[in-house]
Short mmCIF file of C-alpha atoms in Angstrom, two decimals:
data_model
loop_
_atom_site.label_atom_id
_atom_site.label_comp_id
_atom_site.label_asym_id
_atom_site.label_seq_id
_atom_site.Cartn_x
_atom_site.Cartn_y
_atom_site.Cartn_z
CA MET A 1 0.00 0.00 0.00
CA LYS A 2 1.34 3.42 -0.98
CA ILE A 3 -0.04 6.93 -0.42
CA ARG A 4 1.15 9.65 -2.75
CA GLU A 5 0.45 13.34 -3.24
CA VAL A 6 -1.22 14.42 -6.49
CA ASN A 7 -0.17 17.85 -7.74
CA GLU A 8 -1.46 17.86 -11.33
CA ASN A 9 -4.60 16.74 -13.13
CA LYS A 10 -6.52 16.12 -9.92
CA LYS A 11 -9.74 15.76 -11.89
CA GLN A 12 -8.53 12.43 -13.26
CA PHE A 13 -9.94 11.10 -9.97
CA ILE A 14 -13.35 12.74 -10.45
CA ALA A 15 -15.21 9.41 -10.14
CA LEU A 16 -13.84 8.96 -6.60
CA LEU A 17 -14.28 12.64 -5.72
CA LEU A 18 -17.95 12.47 -6.72
CA LEU A 19 -18.52 9.54 -4.34
CA ALA A 20 -17.90 11.90 -1.41
CA ASP A 21 -19.29 15.10 -2.92
CA GLU A 22 -21.82 14.52 -5.65
CA GLN A 23 -21.87 18.03 -7.12
CA GLU A 24 -18.83 18.85 -9.24
CA ASN A 25 -18.97 22.63 -8.82
CA MET A 26 -18.73 22.14 -5.04
CA ILE A 27 -15.59 20.03 -5.56
CA ASP A 28 -14.16 22.84 -7.69
CA TYR A 29 -14.28 25.19 -4.67
CA TYR A 30 -11.61 23.25 -2.80
CA LEU A 31 -9.85 20.93 -5.24
CA GLU A 32 -7.14 23.27 -6.50
CA LYS A 33 -6.44 24.98 -3.19
CA GLY A 34 -6.35 21.65 -1.38
CA THR A 35 -3.67 19.00 -1.12
CA MET A 36 -4.74 15.69 -2.68
CA TYR A 37 -3.54 12.22 -1.80
CA VAL A 38 -4.35 8.87 -3.40
CA LEU A 39 -3.92 5.50 -1.79
CA GLU A 40 -2.73 2.78 -4.13
CA ASP A 41 -2.72 -0.93 -3.46
CA GLY A 42 -2.10 -2.37 -6.91
CA ASN A 43 -4.27 0.44 -8.28
CA VAL A 44 -5.99 3.51 -6.82
CA LYS A 45 -8.31 2.45 -4.01
CA ALA A 46 -9.01 5.78 -2.25
CA GLU A 47 -8.41 9.54 -2.31
CA CYS A 48 -8.60 12.50 0.01
CA VAL A 49 -8.28 16.28 -0.24
CA VAL A 50 -7.29 18.44 2.74
CA THR A 51 -7.16 22.21 3.21
CA ASP A 52 -5.57 24.56 5.71
CA GLU A 53 -8.39 26.31 7.57
CA ASP A 54 -6.07 28.48 9.72
CA ASN A 55 -5.83 28.47 13.52
CA GLY A 56 -4.13 25.06 13.48
CA ILE A 57 -7.02 23.31 11.73
CA LEU A 58 -6.56 20.93 8.80
CA GLU A 59 -9.85 19.96 7.17
CA ILE A 60 -10.69 16.87 5.17
CA LYS A 61 -12.79 18.27 2.33
CA ASN A 62 -13.19 15.01 0.46
CA ILE A 63 -12.35 11.40 1.25
CA ALA A 64 -13.61 8.41 -0.69
CA VAL A 65 -12.86 4.73 -1.13
CA ASP A 66 -13.75 2.87 -4.31
CA PRO A 67 -17.04 1.04 -3.54
CA GLN A 68 -15.55 -2.40 -4.30
CA ASN A 69 -12.82 -1.75 -1.73
CA GLN A 70 -14.80 -0.23 1.12
CA GLY A 71 -14.57 -1.83 4.56
CA GLN A 72 -10.96 -2.93 4.00
CA GLY A 73 -9.28 -0.19 6.04
CA TYR A 74 -8.27 2.14 3.22
CA GLY A 75 -10.23 5.14 4.54
CA LYS A 76 -8.81 4.67 8.03
CA ALA A 77 -5.32 4.30 6.54
CA LEU A 78 -5.69 7.70 4.85
CA ILE A 79 -6.87 9.33 8.09
CA ASP A 80 -4.00 7.76 10.03
CA PHE A 81 -1.58 8.99 7.33
CA LEU A 82 -2.93 12.55 7.58
CA SER A 83 -2.78 12.46 11.38
CA SER A 84 0.83 11.37 11.32
CA LYS A 85 1.99 13.61 8.46
CA TYR A 86 0.44 16.81 9.82
CA ALA A 87 0.80 16.28 13.60
CA ASP A 88 3.64 18.82 13.86
CA GLU A 89 1.89 21.47 11.74
CA TYR A 90 -1.72 21.34 12.97
CA SER A 91 -3.47 20.72 16.27
CA ILE A 92 -6.87 19.63 14.89
CA LEU A 93 -8.00 17.45 11.98
CA GLN A 94 -11.63 18.15 11.17
CA VAL A 95 -14.20 16.94 8.68
CA GLY A 96 -17.63 18.21 7.67
CA THR A 97 -20.15 15.61 6.60
CA GLY A 98 -23.84 14.89 6.44
CA ASP A 99 -25.55 13.50 9.53
CA SER A 100 -25.59 10.02 8.07
CA PRO A 101 -25.64 6.60 9.74
CA LEU A 102 -22.92 5.60 7.26
CA THR A 103 -20.32 8.34 7.66
CA VAL A 104 -20.58 9.67 11.23
CA PRO A 105 -19.90 6.26 12.87
CA PHE A 106 -16.89 5.78 10.55
CA TYR A 107 -15.34 9.04 11.73
CA GLU A 108 -16.16 8.30 15.36
CA LYS A 109 -14.36 4.94 15.03
CA CYS A 110 -11.37 6.90 13.70
CA GLY A 111 -11.25 9.01 16.86
CA PHE A 112 -13.30 12.04 15.80
CA VAL A 113 -15.87 13.68 18.08
CA ARG A 114 -18.75 15.96 17.12
CA SER A 115 -17.86 19.63 17.21
CA HIS A 116 -20.57 21.78 15.64
CA ASN A 117 -23.21 21.92 12.88
CA ILE A 118 -23.93 24.26 10.00
CA PRO A 119 -27.74 24.26 9.67
CA ASN A 120 -29.20 23.72 6.19
CA PHE A 121 -25.77 23.44 4.53
CA PHE A 122 -26.82 20.75 2.06
CA THR A 123 -30.21 22.27 1.24
CA ASP A 124 -28.70 25.76 0.80
CA ASN A 125 -25.62 24.79 -1.23
CA TYR A 126 -26.62 21.90 -3.49
CA ASP A 127 -28.95 22.09 -6.45
CA HIS A 128 -30.75 18.84 -5.52
CA PRO A 129 -31.61 16.88 -2.37
CA ILE A 130 -28.82 14.55 -1.25
CA TYR A 131 -29.65 11.22 0.38
CA GLU A 132 -27.37 8.78 2.13
CA CYS A 133 -28.69 5.48 3.50
CA GLY A 134 -32.21 6.76 2.84
CA VAL A 135 -31.68 9.88 4.98
CA GLN A 136 -31.82 13.33 3.42
CA LEU A 137 -28.74 15.33 4.34
CA ILE A 138 -29.67 18.80 5.60
CA ASP A 139 -27.14 20.05 8.16
CA MET A 140 -23.36 19.79 7.88
CA VAL A 141 -21.95 18.01 10.94
CA TYR A 142 -18.38 18.86 11.88
CA LEU A 143 -16.26 16.30 13.70
CA GLN A 144 -12.76 16.95 15.04
CA ARG A 145 -9.80 14.86 16.13
CA CYS A 146 -6.83 16.24 18.08
CA LEU A 147 -3.49 15.68 16.40
#
């Protein structure tokens, strides 16, 4: 397993990016200013994009594992990589996500705790309703992990 930084042609991974953020113009807001990593194990299994949010906060803007490879530890491996790589530069790793029974427990298992919400984020910023596990995503839930 190898994790590498991607500096050019980040959109070549659009299929993975869209798994975590299904509206391409929202991805465009953070893709170029963010740092992108891909996890390879034979081929690309997962990706993540992180941004500097100031005040010692590094934010995961996008993280996704190829559906055929989910549940095999690749997402956790990316989070552990970020935590290790950025521990000397940042004090907090945070992620904003929908209040979903699929994603929130994953982050909690990775050591994140709920921090705050942004009400109506998904209904105000996306041009269509977004559902995950049959639940409409409305508020953005922020979770944080100390580095």
